[in-house]
């Protein structure tokens, strides 16, 4: 099985980190095709960056599907362009944000999300409301750690995230933690041990859900909201695929 | 006051129809600057077209704001790119879909939306859920009339919409009707008279709400979800404006 | 266009303050007819005062409509008697509470309401839930400033409101503020500047929405919930108007 | 124990019917004090009638409490003036609409409401949403029987209600039926037998809930939303009572 | 009328406490049949204990119904096995948790629940969401008092509960308190007086609701969710009763 | 990896069907340990059967965990005893009902569930509401096919399910179908092809989600709602495991 993992931004270091996490999570028989959106912004912080990333993201997905990819991961916790990607692709498309939330809901009754900056909080909260999992989310908390700080001083970053987890448990009743940034993946195991609760990282969760969907023979529905766009001037010139059961 | 009305697609005839509706609705002291997204798809049908339209839409908004526009209308009933546009602009940004729903909620306790094709139903339903007005919406119905059919045989189109309004009243308890496509604007008055209930068209509604917001001195918040994006490679090179009270 | 602004209570000073705010917000071509409910309580604090105010409020609306008013503003943040007024009037009826919330939802993703006393909090929260905008409201906060304190010591009052705005931003993630009392109108501009976010006052918001509705030719639906009451002994002897498209 | 049952309208025949139903339901040790609102409209159909009924209803409640009533029933299925009555009274106040819904939720997972005219549907639906029981209500259906038709031709009326119950079971999955009009009370037993499901009438349900509340020593909270109004000119001159545990 | 009050656990002292509270609340003409589930766990703390208690609880209900009981109280605040009990019994079945919440919603607009340990919070919150009354619940708070502590040092326990009530009023806007454990019943009156708001205990509330339901001739619906199970090997060998109107 | 698949009922034929479906779905490296609850009812139809099945189900899960199982599938579409099982087990526990809904939400915006008998509809609807996925479910439909009919006349059963899928698409806007009974698994592929949309079966979905959870190192949280029960007389004598990160 071939899973395309698309970093919607153009920063190579992030693509490599994401690819590493994806390969670590993938089954031996899964081939990870990691790519990035060279036309996208250097990072995705907020709605404008997200919107600018989508056309390149869609092109990357179309190219990957033409190359035989069976499923697609959007490797940004905002689940950037998820609806459009589902309308375009024949195979399943999974966002890392929704993937982490789905997995959390299988091992806890209430989970909290710890993200980087507070500007992401409304985006993540809206996404959770939209896919229904807000019913199990007891809080989206910002660590106020910018992505770069995660790499620059991992020890301090780990402490900051850990503090926020303590608050999520004490103040919100969190029973599991979703790490709301791919850059936090390396902290997951240690935080789970320190706090004694499941800590879930999105890239790995998405890989496993994509493998699950492909194994089940599932493909994206082409009825209703994800009906394929017709090719048109200024639109997508490659016709979106039909539903293939 | 200068209001920029942006047609997110590249079809000139639609831009002209929208501009006409906007000018008809505008106050004498309002200048309507109608433009279109020449880089966008010929029409917006579903998520892929919508996503491809957003970068050009954002550039059009930035250009209009640089030219002194005070507010911005996104003239597609899907409210394409609304969050990104709000993160970019300093002035208020109004989508014609949300505008019609807000106005309907002022004159009726339950309203129905009549749109063109059924592929739009989930998009409109999601938008209403997201802005809370789903609480007052008793149904989103597809007339299964493609946009072009509205112009090709207006009489037949009017009959089709009228039939669906009858159903919305009888089956859903609709007390007002929102016409879910700019191309239906010319039917509004006759349908209101025939059915004896308010019939609301989005372009005009959006113009009046934009005038209201500008008159009140309101500008888009720059805290939280609409925090301005930082200029970055591959991102928006023009800095989004700060909040100007 | 003639807009009747009805103060549901009998205190002349409030009527004058409201009239002033209404005239300041109105377009040059709008005539503001400010009146008060001489049969109502001296102020509206809670459900009992509200209920006692409604019959006089309805008579004032009927009289204003007979005199040619095109739209009606209920100038109490509780939106006192809104459903009954809509059932009675032919023209649109706007409450200042809902008006402020609708406008806030156009310029921010999450807004907080700052009201006077905590006894109003459940009433405002129920109103927001009822019109769907609770989905965007991150908190209704009481300043514990009685209405009279606003006029007696405006400087102290402004400080108190400002403190509560700081909390709404920090603790609730508020991106815009709705001032939940007509008496707070004069603080709006300064608070917006100090806190760097939109601050919305209800009387002005309602005037602009009423102008918008009248310009669009909208009148209150007479189907379903707002069906006109039949004249009857002990009821309203003037027949409620039919729907006039 | 003394329970005041207030008919919010001024029609003596209805008051007598309600009193009869109340006495039939009451425990032997309960004294029913039935009264009517002579200042109210002849019947309550929609929001305007409801609003005009409230001041007289409040005076009736205050008088009954001064005379030693321990609890108060608002005998209109719209729960007319319920919040104001709770703010005024010291004892518990129960609306017959909410009472029937609470009892239905104890014997079925989904219940439907069958009311008289379709103009009542939005009012009842809003009430259910407000008290949370909309979560268990699978439909509010209008029989389109005016109140008078219930008495004029009871056989035909019974058939009409029965037809609507069949639809509620078949189309909505109703497991119990709430009769949405005091005038339907006499049909309850026969309909329960014919359709083989619980059929609940509001006056009797409210009497039992009022007896329950008084037996438990419960009185209306005076914190928050039901804080007592201060006596004021044009307001209620009798001070609302404090909370008496 | 005969009401069976079933303690789902096997601890005799609790059964006696519950029986005492039930008899204190019951009308003179009501016979309380208190029993316990000798096959159940010694106490119910969490989902496992609850699940293990249900078969014995169901047998106790079946035996009580065979012995002529008219209604059934499940005397655990978790409403253990409520759906199964309703599917089994012909008469009404009331859980003490839902009973307290229903009664609270009749005397306050927002209520808080104070329970024993934090492990119960998600169970109670889920129950409230399921029966719709979460709409009126402003918080479920744990006192962190184990059941035994309530009896071991009642004075200290009362202080602890009182502190949590103060927080519920100040931080959550609680207008009434539901005591989320049968062992807290004896504190109710004093806490109501000290804090000046209604304090509701579940056993008594359930007795009054059961009396109300039986007086109204209500029995559990046998349509839909509570359809009787067919007798089967390994299932319940006594057929669940049909609906008897 | 070892996954225990527990049929909560005692019918061997069903256990074998479930085991077959599980083995077909499992990865080569996964060992499926299928077992059944010999103490349970012959089938699970409604709440009583469900409740009686849980103690044996829990014992089966405990035994399987002692034998080294890494994850647990509850192979009944009602997700019987899911909360209790999660409180007991250290490894992840997945119900086949929730599993199918989670997978459906990854490939469609709206899904419908087609179940056997209408008595299951409220149970499934409540489960979806509880885990948040009701937000994406456009209907739970009963085929009125008893489980045995599926095996007795598969051709007729397939036609009946197919008819209901057509209605779900036409009337509810379904974009994917969840088959709400393990006995329907064999129809999935043909129905997907005939109707051109994803058709999801629960046993396979649960296997893939369990494999995903185990691969990710996830175990059930032991904070809050799933805190382990303490061993006690009449309770579970084996201590529930602690959280093992």
PDB file of C-alpha atoms in Angstrom, chain D residues 25 83 86 92-94 98-99 101-109 129-133 135-136 169 173-176 189 192-193 195-201 204-205 208-209 211-213 215-216 218-226 243 245, chain E residues 25 83 86 92-94 98-99 101-109 129-133 135-136 169 173-176 189 192-193 195-201 204-205 208-209 211-213 215-216 218-226 243 245:
ATOM      1  CA  UNK D  25     -55.521  14.678  39.289  1.00  0.00           C
ATOM      2  CA  UNK D  83     -40.004  32.943  33.738  1.00  0.00           C
ATOM      3  CA  UNK D  86     -40.947  32.222  38.729  1.00  0.00           C
ATOM      4  CA  UNK D  92     -42.754  26.591  42.698  1.00  0.00           C
ATOM      5  CA  UNK D  93     -44.392  27.502  39.392  1.00  0.00           C
ATOM      6  CA  UNK D  94     -45.081  24.794  36.804  1.00  0.00           C
ATOM      7  CA  UNK D  98     -43.100  21.544  30.430  1.00  0.00           C
ATOM      8  CA  UNK D  99     -44.866  19.283  32.950  1.00  0.00           C
ATOM      9  CA  UNK D 101     -42.748  16.809  28.607  1.00  0.00           C
ATOM     10  CA  UNK D 102     -40.966  16.003  31.867  1.00  0.00           C
ATOM     11  CA  UNK D 103     -43.401  13.175  32.628  1.00  0.00           C
ATOM     12  CA  UNK D 104     -43.150  11.823  29.071  1.00  0.00           C
ATOM     13  CA  UNK D 105     -39.378  11.653  29.393  1.00  0.00           C
ATOM     14  CA  UNK D 106     -39.790   9.291  32.377  1.00  0.00           C
ATOM     15  CA  UNK D 107     -41.745   6.655  30.440  1.00  0.00           C
ATOM     16  CA  UNK D 108     -40.372   6.894  26.881  1.00  0.00           C
ATOM     17  CA  UNK D 109     -37.145   7.626  25.053  1.00  0.00           C
ATOM     18  CA  UNK D 129     -35.334  23.553  23.181  1.00  0.00           C
ATOM     19  CA  UNK D 130     -35.095  25.961  26.077  1.00  0.00           C
ATOM     20  CA  UNK D 131     -35.698  23.381  28.797  1.00  0.00           C
ATOM     21  CA  UNK D 132     -33.523  20.737  27.128  1.00  0.00           C
ATOM     22  CA  UNK D 133     -36.295  18.230  26.483  1.00  0.00           C
ATOM     23  CA  UNK D 135     -33.430  16.128  22.940  1.00  0.00           C
ATOM     24  CA  UNK D 136     -36.213  13.573  23.509  1.00  0.00           C
ATOM     25  CA  UNK D 169     -45.442   6.659  15.605  1.00  0.00           C
ATOM     26  CA  UNK D 173     -40.666   6.986  15.950  1.00  0.00           C
ATOM     27  CA  UNK D 174     -42.768   8.381  18.795  1.00  0.00           C
ATOM     28  CA  UNK D 175     -42.936   6.120  21.847  1.00  0.00           C
ATOM     29  CA  UNK D 176     -45.262   8.375  23.870  1.00  0.00           C
ATOM     30  CA  UNK D 189     -57.202   7.440  28.092  1.00  0.00           C
ATOM     31  CA  UNK D 192     -53.532   5.447  25.038  1.00  0.00           C
ATOM     32  CA  UNK D 193     -55.579   2.274  24.770  1.00  0.00           C
ATOM     33  CA  UNK D 195     -52.478   3.172  20.194  1.00  0.00           C
ATOM     34  CA  UNK D 196     -50.876   1.201  23.003  1.00  0.00           C
ATOM     35  CA  UNK D 197     -48.552   3.885  24.278  1.00  0.00           C
ATOM     36  CA  UNK D 198     -48.505   6.497  27.048  1.00  0.00           C
ATOM     37  CA  UNK D 199     -50.581   9.597  26.305  1.00  0.00           C
ATOM     38  CA  UNK D 200     -49.898  12.507  28.624  1.00  0.00           C
ATOM     39  CA  UNK D 201     -52.031  15.524  29.376  1.00  0.00           C
ATOM     40  CA  UNK D 204     -52.747  16.576  35.451  1.00  0.00           C
ATOM     41  CA  UNK D 205     -48.978  16.275  34.946  1.00  0.00           C
ATOM     42  CA  UNK D 208     -48.551  16.040  40.256  1.00  0.00           C
ATOM     43  CA  UNK D 209     -45.250  17.863  39.728  1.00  0.00           C
ATOM     44  CA  UNK D 211     -47.454  18.368  44.619  1.00  0.00           C
ATOM     45  CA  UNK D 212     -44.053  16.719  44.303  1.00  0.00           C
ATOM     46  CA  UNK D 213     -42.188  20.019  44.556  1.00  0.00           C
ATOM     47  CA  UNK D 215     -43.804  17.893  49.347  1.00  0.00           C
ATOM     48  CA  UNK D 216     -40.054  18.138  48.833  1.00  0.00           C
ATOM     49  CA  UNK D 218     -38.811  23.133  47.150  1.00  0.00           C
ATOM     50  CA  UNK D 219     -39.268  26.789  46.377  1.00  0.00           C
ATOM     51  CA  UNK D 220     -38.157  28.801  43.407  1.00  0.00           C
ATOM     52  CA  UNK D 221     -34.541  29.887  43.525  1.00  0.00           C
ATOM     53  CA  UNK D 222     -33.997  33.605  43.881  1.00  0.00           C
ATOM     54  CA  UNK D 223     -30.456  33.590  42.546  1.00  0.00           C
ATOM     55  CA  UNK D 224     -29.604  34.428  38.958  1.00  0.00           C
ATOM     56  CA  UNK D 225     -32.374  34.395  36.391  1.00  0.00           C
ATOM     57  CA  UNK D 226     -35.248  34.355  38.868  1.00  0.00           C
ATOM     58  CA  UNK D 243     -36.056  32.543  48.870  1.00  0.00           C
ATOM     59  CA  UNK D 245     -35.752  27.264  52.205  1.00  0.00           C
TER      60      UNK D 245
ATOM     61  CA  UNK E  25     -40.611  11.421  51.298  1.00  0.00           C
ATOM     62  CA  UNK E  83     -32.779   1.689  30.088  1.00  0.00           C
ATOM     63  CA  UNK E  86     -37.518   0.359  31.581  1.00  0.00           C
ATOM     64  CA  UNK E  92     -42.572   3.467  35.502  1.00  0.00           C
ATOM     65  CA  UNK E  93     -38.907   3.297  36.487  1.00  0.00           C
ATOM     66  CA  UNK E  94     -37.162   6.370  37.866  1.00  0.00           C
ATOM     67  CA  UNK E  98     -32.529  12.053  36.662  1.00  0.00           C
ATOM     68  CA  UNK E  99     -35.241  12.662  39.282  1.00  0.00           C
ATOM     69  CA  UNK E 101     -32.286  16.989  37.824  1.00  0.00           C
ATOM     70  CA  UNK E 102     -35.921  17.132  36.662  1.00  0.00           C
ATOM     71  CA  UNK E 103     -37.026  18.663  39.954  1.00  0.00           C
ATOM     72  CA  UNK E 104     -34.140  21.163  39.936  1.00  0.00           C
ATOM     73  CA  UNK E 105     -35.169  22.337  36.477  1.00  0.00           C
ATOM     74  CA  UNK E 106     -38.591  23.303  37.880  1.00  0.00           C
ATOM     75  CA  UNK E 107     -37.216  25.722  40.465  1.00  0.00           C
ATOM     76  CA  UNK E 108     -34.066  27.147  38.864  1.00  0.00           C
ATOM     77  CA  UNK E 109     -32.716  28.083  35.449  1.00  0.00           C
ATOM     78  CA  UNK E 129     -26.530  15.054  28.179  1.00  0.00           C
ATOM     79  CA  UNK E 130     -28.574  11.993  27.349  1.00  0.00           C
ATOM     80  CA  UNK E 131     -31.780  13.199  28.973  1.00  0.00           C
ATOM     81  CA  UNK E 132     -31.399  16.754  27.744  1.00  0.00           C
ATOM     82  CA  UNK E 133     -31.040  18.372  31.142  1.00  0.00           C
ATOM     83  CA  UNK E 135     -28.873  22.317  28.919  1.00  0.00           C
ATOM     84  CA  UNK E 136     -29.670  23.577  32.431  1.00  0.00           C
ATOM     85  CA  UNK E 169     -22.667  29.687  42.873  1.00  0.00           C
ATOM     86  CA  UNK E 173     -23.743  30.704  38.316  1.00  0.00           C
ATOM     87  CA  UNK E 174     -25.620  27.862  40.009  1.00  0.00           C
ATOM     88  CA  UNK E 175     -29.107  28.776  41.160  1.00  0.00           C
ATOM     89  CA  UNK E 176     -29.911  25.378  42.703  1.00  0.00           C
ATOM     90  CA  UNK E 189     -32.018  21.199  54.525  1.00  0.00           C
ATOM     91  CA  UNK E 192     -30.401  25.126  51.553  1.00  0.00           C
ATOM     92  CA  UNK E 193     -30.731  27.425  54.525  1.00  0.00           C
ATOM     93  CA  UNK E 195     -26.728  29.130  50.999  1.00  0.00           C
ATOM     94  CA  UNK E 196     -30.255  30.408  50.367  1.00  0.00           C
ATOM     95  CA  UNK E 197     -31.060  28.254  47.349  1.00  0.00           C
ATOM     96  CA  UNK E 198     -32.884  24.982  46.627  1.00  0.00           C
ATOM     97  CA  UNK E 199     -30.877  21.862  47.446  1.00  0.00           C
ATOM     98  CA  UNK E 200     -32.318  18.676  45.982  1.00  0.00           C
ATOM     99  CA  UNK E 201     -31.720  15.101  47.025  1.00  0.00           C
ATOM    100  CA  UNK E 204     -36.956  11.885  47.766  1.00  0.00           C
ATOM    101  CA  UNK E 205     -37.265  13.444  44.294  1.00  0.00           C
ATOM    102  CA  UNK E 208     -42.389  11.971  44.348  1.00  0.00           C
ATOM    103  CA  UNK E 209     -41.951  11.507  40.600  1.00  0.00           C
ATOM    104  CA  UNK E 211     -45.981   8.717  42.853  1.00  0.00           C
ATOM    105  CA  UNK E 212     -46.784  11.313  40.201  1.00  0.00           C
ATOM    106  CA  UNK E 213     -46.363   8.854  37.352  1.00  0.00           C
ATOM    107  CA  UNK E 215     -51.201   8.633  39.933  1.00  0.00           C
ATOM    108  CA  UNK E 216     -51.327   9.722  36.286  1.00  0.00           C
ATOM    109  CA  UNK E 218     -48.473   6.221  33.294  1.00  0.00           C
ATOM    110  CA  UNK E 219     -46.584   3.077  32.423  1.00  0.00           C
ATOM    111  CA  UNK E 220     -43.400   2.640  30.477  1.00  0.00           C
ATOM    112  CA  UNK E 221     -43.844   2.716  26.710  1.00  0.00           C
ATOM    113  CA  UNK E 222     -43.183  -0.556  24.958  1.00  0.00           C
ATOM    114  CA  UNK E 223     -42.574   0.983  21.552  1.00  0.00           C
ATOM    115  CA  UNK E 224     -39.108   1.693  20.208  1.00  0.00           C
ATOM    116  CA  UNK E 225     -36.231   1.799  22.641  1.00  0.00           C
ATOM    117  CA  UNK E 226     -38.025   0.115  25.517  1.00  0.00           C
ATOM    118  CA  UNK E 243     -47.817  -1.936  27.592  1.00  0.00           C
ATOM    119  CA  UNK E 245     -52.549   1.718  29.368  1.00  0.00           C
TER     120      UNK E 245
END
